[in-house]
Amino acid sequence: MKRLLFTPDLVLGNLLRVRGLFSDIKREVDNGNLKFETAHKLKLCGVFGLIPLTIVSHILLYFFGADLLLDFLNRKFDIGFVFPIVIKSILSWCNPIIYIILLPNLLRQFCLHFITSNLHYFGDVEKGNVIEQTQILNVWWTYPFQIFCFFFGWTHGIHHFVVNESFYVRHIARKKAHEIMKAHGVRFNDMGTFRRANRFNEIS
């Protein structure tokens, strides 16, 4: 549930994982895998990267969702609690922004994060082994998600082998690329990744 919550919501996701993220960064610096300067930049990006537009837009969406929920509860159970008129007015004024920009962006963000977070392997991948880094995710039930992220699950694995190709070039070449990748052991539609929490191998 925590992971599902992180998938569409960058702000809440970052708040809930910032302590663990900083701990991971410190460990990598202590182990000599990350330079201190790079670690400092990563921390700054984590703290300030969402300011101001992402935070403002998500707060607006929180109020929008809470307003819809309160309206529903009032209709069903007459709880007698509504937002003050000033908040209602702001939400009403922001409706075009919410419906035209923020909600479609949230949908795209969820679809992209859902696909990418489940096609990458993490935790037990052999260093430098590109075969173990990703899979191809093109099973039929992912199509609704793929539509909103330009079929990322079909083609992103190619990027790990040929990093400088744009997404549309990868898409054009995907059939031949998939044949070669499959022949060399890249996984396709490995649904066990959900059970294994993105590990390449079974969790012991």
mmCIF file of N, CA, C and O in Angstrom, residues 94-174:
data_model
loop_
_atom_site.group_PDB
_atom_site.id
_atom_site.type_symbol
_atom_site.label_atom_id
_atom_site.label_comp_id
_atom_site.label_asym_id
_atom_site.label_seq_id
_atom_site.Cartn_x
_atom_site.Cartn_y
_atom_site.Cartn_z
ATOM 1 N N CYS A 94 -9.960 27.540 -9.620
ATOM 2 C CA CYS A 94 -8.876 26.680 -10.118
ATOM 3 C C CYS A 94 -9.373 25.466 -10.902
ATOM 4 O O CYS A 94 -8.550 24.674 -11.385
ATOM 5 N N ASN A 95 -10.671 25.297 -11.026
ATOM 6 C CA ASN A 95 -11.211 24.130 -11.717
ATOM 7 C C ASN A 95 -10.609 23.899 -13.109
ATOM 8 O O ASN A 95 -10.261 22.767 -13.456
ATOM 9 N N PRO A 96 -10.489 24.944 -13.953
ATOM 10 C CA PRO A 96 -9.873 24.703 -15.273
ATOM 11 C C PRO A 96 -8.452 24.162 -15.170
ATOM 12 O O PRO A 96 -8.065 23.266 -15.924
ATOM 13 N N ILE A 97 -7.661 24.696 -14.226
ATOM 14 C CA ILE A 97 -6.282 24.225 -14.035
ATOM 15 C C ILE A 97 -6.285 22.773 -13.557
ATOM 16 O O ILE A 97 -5.495 21.941 -14.015
ATOM 17 N N ILE A 98 -7.192 22.461 -12.633
ATOM 18 C CA ILE A 98 -7.257 21.111 -12.069
ATOM 19 C C ILE A 98 -7.624 20.087 -13.135
ATOM 20 O O ILE A 98 -6.960 19.050 -13.278
ATOM 21 N N TYR A 99 -8.678 20.392 -13.903
ATOM 22 C CA TYR A 99 -9.186 19.412 -14.865
ATOM 23 C C TYR A 99 -8.368 19.345 -16.159
ATOM 24 O O TYR A 99 -8.270 18.280 -16.776
ATOM 25 N N ILE A 100 -7.778 20.448 -16.570
ATOM 26 C CA ILE A 100 -7.061 20.480 -17.843
ATOM 27 C C ILE A 100 -5.584 20.122 -17.682
ATOM 28 O O ILE A 100 -4.993 19.496 -18.567
ATOM 29 N N ILE A 101 -4.993 20.491 -16.533
ATOM 30 C CA ILE A 101 -3.544 20.291 -16.360
ATOM 31 C C ILE A 101 -3.229 19.270 -15.266
ATOM 32 O O ILE A 101 -2.546 18.272 -15.508
ATOM 33 N N LEU A 102 -3.723 19.499 -14.052
ATOM 34 C CA LEU A 102 -3.252 18.726 -12.906
ATOM 35 C C LEU A 102 -3.723 17.272 -12.914
ATOM 36 O O LEU A 102 -2.915 16.355 -12.696
ATOM 37 N N LEU A 103 -5.003 17.029 -13.144
ATOM 38 C CA LEU A 103 -5.492 15.647 -13.136
ATOM 39 C C LEU A 103 -4.919 14.818 -14.284
ATOM 40 O O LEU A 103 -4.493 13.672 -14.055
ATOM 41 N N PRO A 104 -4.874 15.347 -15.528
ATOM 42 C CA PRO A 104 -4.208 14.570 -16.588
ATOM 43 C C PRO A 104 -2.744 14.297 -16.291
ATOM 44 O O PRO A 104 -2.234 13.209 -16.580
ATOM 45 N N ASN A 105 -2.059 15.289 -15.691
ATOM 46 C CA ASN A 105 -0.654 15.085 -15.341
ATOM 47 C C ASN A 105 -0.508 14.013 -14.263
ATOM 48 O O ASN A 105 0.423 13.201 -14.303
ATOM 49 N N LEU A 106 -1.434 14.002 -13.290
ATOM 50 C CA LEU A 106 -1.403 12.990 -12.236
ATOM 51 C C LEU A 106 -1.622 11.594 -12.825
ATOM 52 O O LEU A 106 -0.964 10.630 -12.423
ATOM 53 N N LEU A 107 -2.536 11.502 -13.799
ATOM 54 C CA LEU A 107 -2.794 10.220 -14.465
ATOM 55 C C LEU A 107 -1.548 9.743 -15.207
ATOM 56 O O LEU A 107 -1.145 8.584 -15.080
ATOM 57 N N ARG A 108 -0.932 10.632 -15.965
ATOM 58 C CA ARG A 108 0.275 10.266 -16.706
ATOM 59 C C ARG A 108 1.402 9.886 -15.745
ATOM 60 O O ARG A 108 2.131 8.910 -15.959
ATOM 61 N N GLN A 109 1.531 10.658 -14.676
ATOM 62 C CA GLN A 109 2.574 10.397 -13.685
ATOM 63 C C GLN A 109 2.399 9.027 -13.054
ATOM 64 O O GLN A 109 3.363 8.265 -12.893
ATOM 65 N N PHE A 110 1.157 8.690 -12.703
ATOM 66 C CA PHE A 110 0.885 7.373 -12.114
ATOM 67 C C PHE A 110 1.232 6.264 -13.089
ATOM 68 O O PHE A 110 1.885 5.280 -12.725
ATOM 69 N N CYS A 111 0.793 6.408 -14.348
ATOM 70 C CA CYS A 111 1.036 5.368 -15.348
ATOM 71 C C CYS A 111 2.527 5.172 -15.591
ATOM 72 O O CYS A 111 3.009 4.036 -15.638
ATOM 73 N N LEU A 112 3.258 6.275 -15.736
ATOM 74 C CA LEU A 112 4.696 6.187 -15.977
ATOM 75 C C LEU A 112 5.412 5.553 -14.794
ATOM 76 O O LEU A 112 6.252 4.650 -14.958
ATOM 77 N N HIS A 113 5.073 5.976 -13.581
ATOM 78 C CA HIS A 113 5.744 5.449 -12.397
ATOM 79 C C HIS A 113 5.375 3.988 -12.151
ATOM 80 O O HIS A 113 6.210 3.193 -11.701
ATOM 81 N N PHE A 114 4.126 3.628 -12.426
ATOM 82 C CA PHE A 114 3.708 2.232 -12.250
ATOM 83 C C PHE A 114 4.488 1.312 -13.177
ATOM 84 O O PHE A 114 5.004 0.265 -12.766
ATOM 85 N N ILE A 115 4.600 1.713 -14.446
ATOM 86 C CA ILE A 115 5.313 0.890 -15.425
ATOM 87 C C ILE A 115 6.799 0.837 -15.118
ATOM 88 O O ILE A 115 7.409 -0.233 -15.035
ATOM 89 N N THR A 116 7.420 1.996 -14.927
ATOM 90 C CA THR A 116 8.878 2.011 -14.758
ATOM 91 C C THR A 116 9.310 1.360 -13.455
ATOM 92 O O THR A 116 10.356 0.710 -13.390
ATOM 93 N N SER A 117 8.506 1.501 -12.392
ATOM 94 C CA SER A 117 8.906 0.918 -11.112
ATOM 95 C C SER A 117 8.786 -0.596 -11.118
ATOM 96 O O SER A 117 9.379 -1.265 -10.262
ATOM 97 N N ASN A 118 8.050 -1.147 -12.067
ATOM 98 C CA ASN A 118 7.888 -2.597 -12.109
ATOM 99 C C ASN A 118 8.675 -3.276 -13.227
ATOM 100 O O ASN A 118 8.708 -4.506 -13.287
ATOM 101 N N LEU A 119 9.321 -2.510 -14.097
ATOM 102 C CA LEU A 119 10.145 -3.147 -15.126
ATOM 103 C C LEU A 119 11.627 -3.118 -14.758
ATOM 104 O O LEU A 119 12.435 -3.794 -15.393
ATOM 105 N N HIS A 120 11.999 -2.359 -13.730
ATOM 106 C CA HIS A 120 13.387 -2.334 -13.274
ATOM 107 C C HIS A 120 13.588 -3.338 -12.140
ATOM 108 O O HIS A 120 12.729 -3.489 -11.276
ATOM 109 N N TYR A 121 14.745 -3.997 -12.155
ATOM 110 C CA TYR A 121 15.131 -4.869 -11.049
ATOM 111 C C TYR A 121 16.066 -4.100 -10.125
ATOM 112 O O TYR A 121 16.845 -3.257 -10.562
ATOM 113 N N PHE A 122 15.987 -4.431 -8.838
ATOM 114 C CA PHE A 122 16.759 -3.673 -7.853
ATOM 115 C C PHE A 122 17.044 -4.541 -6.635
ATOM 116 O O PHE A 122 16.205 -5.327 -6.223
ATOM 117 N N GLY A 123 18.232 -4.379 -6.096
ATOM 118 C CA GLY A 123 18.540 -5.018 -4.821
ATOM 119 C C GLY A 123 19.534 -6.145 -4.911
ATOM 120 O O GLY A 123 20.361 -6.331 -4.019
ATOM 121 N N ASP A 124 19.467 -6.952 -5.989
ATOM 122 C CA ASP A 124 20.408 -8.066 -6.116
ATOM 123 C C ASP A 124 20.954 -8.158 -7.534
ATOM 124 O O ASP A 124 21.361 -9.233 -7.975
ATOM 125 N N VAL A 125 20.967 -7.025 -8.237
ATOM 126 C CA VAL A 125 21.459 -7.005 -9.615
ATOM 127 C C VAL A 125 22.987 -6.978 -9.608
ATOM 128 O O VAL A 125 23.603 -6.188 -8.899
ATOM 129 N N GLU A 126 23.585 -7.863 -10.398
ATOM 130 C CA GLU A 126 25.045 -7.893 -10.509
ATOM 131 C C GLU A 126 25.533 -6.590 -11.126
ATOM 132 O O GLU A 126 25.008 -6.131 -12.141
ATOM 133 N N LYS A 127 26.532 -5.974 -10.511
ATOM 134 C CA LYS A 127 27.040 -4.689 -10.978
ATOM 135 C C LYS A 127 27.535 -4.787 -12.412
ATOM 136 O O LYS A 127 28.354 -5.647 -12.738
ATOM 137 N N GLY A 128 27.019 -3.908 -13.269
ATOM 138 C CA GLY A 128 27.433 -3.867 -14.663
ATOM 139 C C GLY A 128 26.720 -4.856 -15.560
ATOM 140 O O GLY A 128 26.941 -4.856 -16.775
ATOM 141 N N ASN A 129 25.855 -5.695 -14.991
ATOM 142 C CA ASN A 129 25.133 -6.691 -15.785
ATOM 143 C C ASN A 129 23.834 -6.091 -16.307
ATOM 144 O O ASN A 129 22.829 -6.042 -15.602
ATOM 145 N N VAL A 130 23.852 -5.635 -17.556
ATOM 146 C CA VAL A 130 22.694 -4.939 -18.131
ATOM 147 C C VAL A 130 21.511 -5.888 -18.296
ATOM 148 O O VAL A 130 20.357 -5.462 -18.228
ATOM 149 N N ILE A 131 21.782 -7.164 -18.500
ATOM 150 C CA ILE A 131 20.719 -8.156 -18.676
ATOM 151 C C ILE A 131 19.800 -8.190 -17.455
ATOM 152 O O ILE A 131 18.596 -8.410 -17.568
ATOM 153 N N GLU A 132 20.376 -7.957 -16.269
ATOM 154 C CA GLU A 132 19.604 -8.073 -15.028
ATOM 155 C C GLU A 132 18.958 -6.753 -14.584
ATOM 156 O O GLU A 132 18.289 -6.717 -13.566
ATOM 157 N N GLN A 133 19.148 -5.689 -15.338
ATOM 158 C CA GLN A 133 18.660 -4.381 -14.888
ATOM 159 C C GLN A 133 17.176 -4.162 -15.161
ATOM 160 O O GLN A 133 16.488 -3.514 -14.361
ATOM 161 N N THR A 134 16.676 -4.664 -16.273
ATOM 162 C CA THR A 134 15.276 -4.411 -16.643
ATOM 163 C C THR A 134 14.661 -5.639 -17.302
ATOM 164 O O THR A 134 15.359 -6.579 -17.686
ATOM 165 N N GLN A 135 13.366 -5.573 -17.448
ATOM 166 C CA GLN A 135 12.642 -6.529 -18.273
ATOM 167 C C GLN A 135 11.817 -5.759 -19.302
ATOM 168 O O GLN A 135 11.707 -4.523 -19.231
ATOM 169 N N ILE A 136 11.235 -6.470 -20.251
ATOM 170 C CA ILE A 136 10.262 -5.881 -21.172
ATOM 171 C C ILE A 136 8.876 -6.178 -20.620
ATOM 172 O O ILE A 136 8.542 -7.333 -20.347
ATOM 173 N N LEU A 137 8.092 -5.141 -20.418
ATOM 174 C CA LEU A 137 6.758 -5.289 -19.836
ATOM 175 C C LEU A 137 5.722 -4.884 -20.884
ATOM 176 O O LEU A 137 5.434 -3.703 -21.067
ATOM 177 N N ASN A 138 5.185 -5.877 -21.600
ATOM 178 C CA ASN A 138 4.198 -5.574 -22.647
ATOM 179 C C ASN A 138 2.991 -6.508 -22.604
ATOM 180 O O ASN A 138 2.325 -6.708 -23.615
ATOM 181 N N VAL A 139 2.717 -7.066 -21.427
ATOM 182 C CA VAL A 139 1.542 -7.911 -21.272
ATOM 183 C C VAL A 139 0.273 -7.072 -21.484
ATOM 184 O O VAL A 139 0.248 -5.874 -21.199
ATOM 185 N N TRP A 140 -0.799 -7.689 -21.967
ATOM 186 C CA TRP A 140 -1.979 -6.969 -22.443
ATOM 187 C C TRP A 140 -2.617 -6.057 -21.393
ATOM 188 O O TRP A 140 -3.080 -4.959 -21.708
ATOM 189 N N TRP A 141 -2.635 -6.494 -20.118
ATOM 190 C CA TRP A 141 -3.358 -5.691 -19.115
ATOM 191 C C TRP A 141 -2.639 -4.405 -18.735
ATOM 192 O O TRP A 141 -3.199 -3.551 -18.036
ATOM 193 N N THR A 142 -1.383 -4.244 -19.202
ATOM 194 C CA THR A 142 -0.675 -2.984 -18.947
ATOM 195 C C THR A 142 -0.969 -1.925 -20.006
ATOM 196 O O THR A 142 -0.543 -0.779 -19.860
ATOM 197 N N TYR A 143 -1.697 -2.275 -21.067
ATOM 198 C CA TYR A 143 -1.942 -1.321 -22.163
ATOM 199 C C TYR A 143 -2.568 -0.003 -21.702
ATOM 200 O O TYR A 143 -2.153 1.062 -22.166
ATOM 201 N N PRO A 144 -3.580 -0.036 -20.805
ATOM 202 C CA PRO A 144 -4.139 1.263 -20.360
ATOM 203 C C PRO A 144 -3.090 2.175 -19.733
ATOM 204 O O PRO A 144 -3.147 3.394 -19.891
ATOM 205 N N PHE A 145 -2.129 1.605 -19.011
ATOM 206 C CA PHE A 145 -1.046 2.396 -18.430
ATOM 207 C C PHE A 145 -0.042 2.820 -19.501
ATOM 208 O O PHE A 145 0.443 3.948 -19.504
ATOM 209 N N GLN A 146 0.257 1.900 -20.427
ATOM 210 C CA GLN A 146 1.252 2.177 -21.465
ATOM 211 C C GLN A 146 0.827 3.338 -22.360
ATOM 212 O O GLN A 146 1.666 4.139 -22.803
ATOM 213 N N ILE A 147 -0.466 3.457 -22.622
ATOM 214 C CA ILE A 147 -0.965 4.509 -23.513
ATOM 215 C C ILE A 147 -0.550 5.889 -23.013
ATOM 216 O O ILE A 147 -0.202 6.775 -23.797
ATOM 217 N N PHE A 148 -0.561 6.065 -21.687
ATOM 218 C CA PHE A 148 -0.286 7.383 -21.115
ATOM 219 C C PHE A 148 1.204 7.619 -20.835
ATOM 220 O O PHE A 148 1.557 8.654 -20.274
ATOM 221 N N CYS A 149 2.055 6.668 -21.205
ATOM 222 C CA CYS A 149 3.503 6.888 -21.047
ATOM 223 C C CYS A 149 4.256 6.414 -22.292
ATOM 224 O O CYS A 149 5.398 5.978 -22.206
ATOM 225 N N PHE A 150 3.584 6.525 -23.455
ATOM 226 C CA PHE A 150 4.212 6.215 -24.743
ATOM 227 C C PHE A 150 4.822 4.809 -24.760
ATOM 228 O O PHE A 150 5.913 4.606 -25.269
ATOM 229 N N PHE A 151 4.097 3.845 -24.184
ATOM 230 C CA PHE A 151 4.516 2.438 -24.194
ATOM 231 C C PHE A 151 5.933 2.256 -23.660
ATOM 232 O O PHE A 151 6.760 1.550 -24.228
ATOM 233 N N PHE A 152 6.164 2.894 -22.535
ATOM 234 C CA PHE A 152 7.462 2.887 -21.877
ATOM 235 C C PHE A 152 7.921 1.468 -21.543
ATOM 236 O O PHE A 152 9.102 1.133 -21.666
ATOM 237 N N GLY A 153 6.979 0.633 -21.131
ATOM 238 C CA GLY A 153 7.332 -0.733 -20.758
ATOM 239 C C GLY A 153 7.825 -1.561 -21.922
ATOM 240 O O GLY A 153 8.561 -2.533 -21.739
ATOM 241 N N TRP A 154 7.405 -1.208 -23.129
ATOM 242 C CA TRP A 154 7.830 -1.935 -24.318
ATOM 243 C C TRP A 154 9.277 -1.625 -24.688
ATOM 244 O O TRP A 154 9.978 -2.492 -25.210
ATOM 245 N N THR A 155 9.696 -0.379 -24.455
ATOM 246 C CA THR A 155 10.936 0.085 -25.085
ATOM 247 C C THR A 155 12.035 0.547 -24.128
ATOM 248 O O THR A 155 13.177 0.698 -24.554
ATOM 249 N N HIS A 156 11.716 0.770 -22.859
ATOM 250 C CA HIS A 156 12.741 1.351 -21.985
ATOM 251 C C HIS A 156 13.930 0.407 -21.797
ATOM 252 O O HIS A 156 15.066 0.866 -21.664
ATOM 253 N N GLY A 157 13.678 -0.899 -21.774
ATOM 254 C CA GLY A 157 14.774 -1.845 -21.631
ATOM 255 C C GLY A 157 15.828 -1.670 -22.719
ATOM 256 O O GLY A 157 17.025 -1.884 -22.475
ATOM 257 N N ILE A 158 15.406 -1.273 -23.918
ATOM 258 C CA ILE A 158 16.344 -1.044 -25.024
ATOM 259 C C ILE A 158 17.302 0.076 -24.658
ATOM 260 O O ILE A 158 18.486 0.038 -24.999
ATOM 261 N N HIS A 159 16.806 1.085 -23.950
ATOM 262 C CA HIS A 159 17.613 2.242 -23.555
ATOM 263 C C HIS A 159 18.817 1.822 -22.701
ATOM 264 O O HIS A 159 19.870 2.453 -22.756
ATOM 265 N N HIS A 160 18.678 0.750 -21.929
ATOM 266 C CA HIS A 160 19.785 0.298 -21.086
ATOM 267 C C HIS A 160 20.924 -0.279 -21.917
ATOM 268 O O HIS A 160 22.052 -0.374 -21.434
ATOM 269 N N PHE A 161 20.622 -0.691 -23.154
ATOM 270 C CA PHE A 161 21.656 -1.221 -24.042
ATOM 271 C C PHE A 161 22.159 -0.154 -25.021
ATOM 272 O O PHE A 161 23.346 -0.111 -25.340
ATOM 273 N N VAL A 162 21.245 0.672 -25.518
ATOM 274 C CA VAL A 162 21.606 1.750 -26.455
ATOM 275 C C VAL A 162 21.047 3.037 -25.875
ATOM 276 O O VAL A 162 19.894 3.388 -26.100
ATOM 277 N N VAL A 163 21.879 3.760 -25.130
ATOM 278 C CA VAL A 163 21.370 4.843 -24.283
ATOM 279 C C VAL A 163 21.005 6.111 -25.050
ATOM 280 O O VAL A 163 20.246 6.928 -24.546
ATOM 281 N N ASN A 164 21.527 6.310 -26.251
ATOM 282 C CA ASN A 164 21.338 7.602 -26.923
ATOM 283 C C ASN A 164 20.194 7.611 -27.927
ATOM 284 O O ASN A 164 20.041 8.571 -28.675
ATOM 285 N N GLU A 165 19.370 6.585 -27.965
ATOM 286 C CA GLU A 165 18.237 6.580 -28.883
ATOM 287 C C GLU A 165 17.024 7.230 -28.234
ATOM 288 O O GLU A 165 16.725 6.977 -27.065
ATOM 289 N N SER A 166 16.330 8.044 -28.994
ATOM 290 C CA SER A 166 15.104 8.663 -28.492
ATOM 291 C C SER A 166 14.001 7.616 -28.429
ATOM 292 O O SER A 166 14.091 6.544 -29.041
ATOM 293 N N PHE A 167 12.912 7.913 -27.705
ATOM 294 C CA PHE A 167 11.874 6.912 -27.472
ATOM 295 C C PHE A 167 11.199 6.471 -28.764
ATOM 296 O O PHE A 167 10.821 5.315 -28.920
ATOM 297 N N TYR A 168 11.056 7.388 -29.737
ATOM 298 C CA TYR A 168 10.370 7.004 -30.973
ATOM 299 C C TYR A 168 11.249 6.116 -31.855
ATOM 300 O O TYR A 168 10.744 5.232 -32.556
ATOM 301 N N VAL A 169 12.574 6.320 -31.811
ATOM 302 C CA VAL A 169 13.481 5.427 -32.544
ATOM 303 C C VAL A 169 13.447 4.039 -31.914
ATOM 304 O O VAL A 169 13.404 3.022 -32.618
ATOM 305 N N ARG A 170 13.451 3.987 -30.580
ATOM 306 C CA ARG A 170 13.356 2.699 -29.894
ATOM 307 C C ARG A 170 12.059 1.993 -30.248
ATOM 308 O O ARG A 170 12.029 0.779 -30.425
ATOM 309 N N HIS A 171 10.990 2.755 -30.354
ATOM 310 C CA HIS A 171 9.696 2.152 -30.666
ATOM 311 C C HIS A 171 9.683 1.578 -32.087
ATOM 312 O O HIS A 171 9.121 0.507 -32.316
ATOM 313 N N ILE A 172 10.289 2.283 -33.020
ATOM 314 C CA ILE A 172 10.344 1.806 -34.405
ATOM 315 C C ILE A 172 11.148 0.503 -34.496
ATOM 316 O O ILE A 172 10.787 -0.415 -35.239
ATOM 317 N N ALA A 173 12.225 0.417 -33.707
ATOM 318 C CA ALA A 173 13.134 -0.730 -33.792
ATOM 319 C C ALA A 173 12.818 -1.826 -32.779
ATOM 320 O O ALA A 173 13.566 -2.800 -32.666
ATOM 321 N N ARG A 174 11.709 -1.697 -32.055
ATOM 322 C CA ARG A 174 11.481 -2.561 -30.908
ATOM 323 C C ARG A 174 11.361 -4.043 -31.266
ATOM 324 O O ARG A 174 11.829 -4.908 -30.512
#
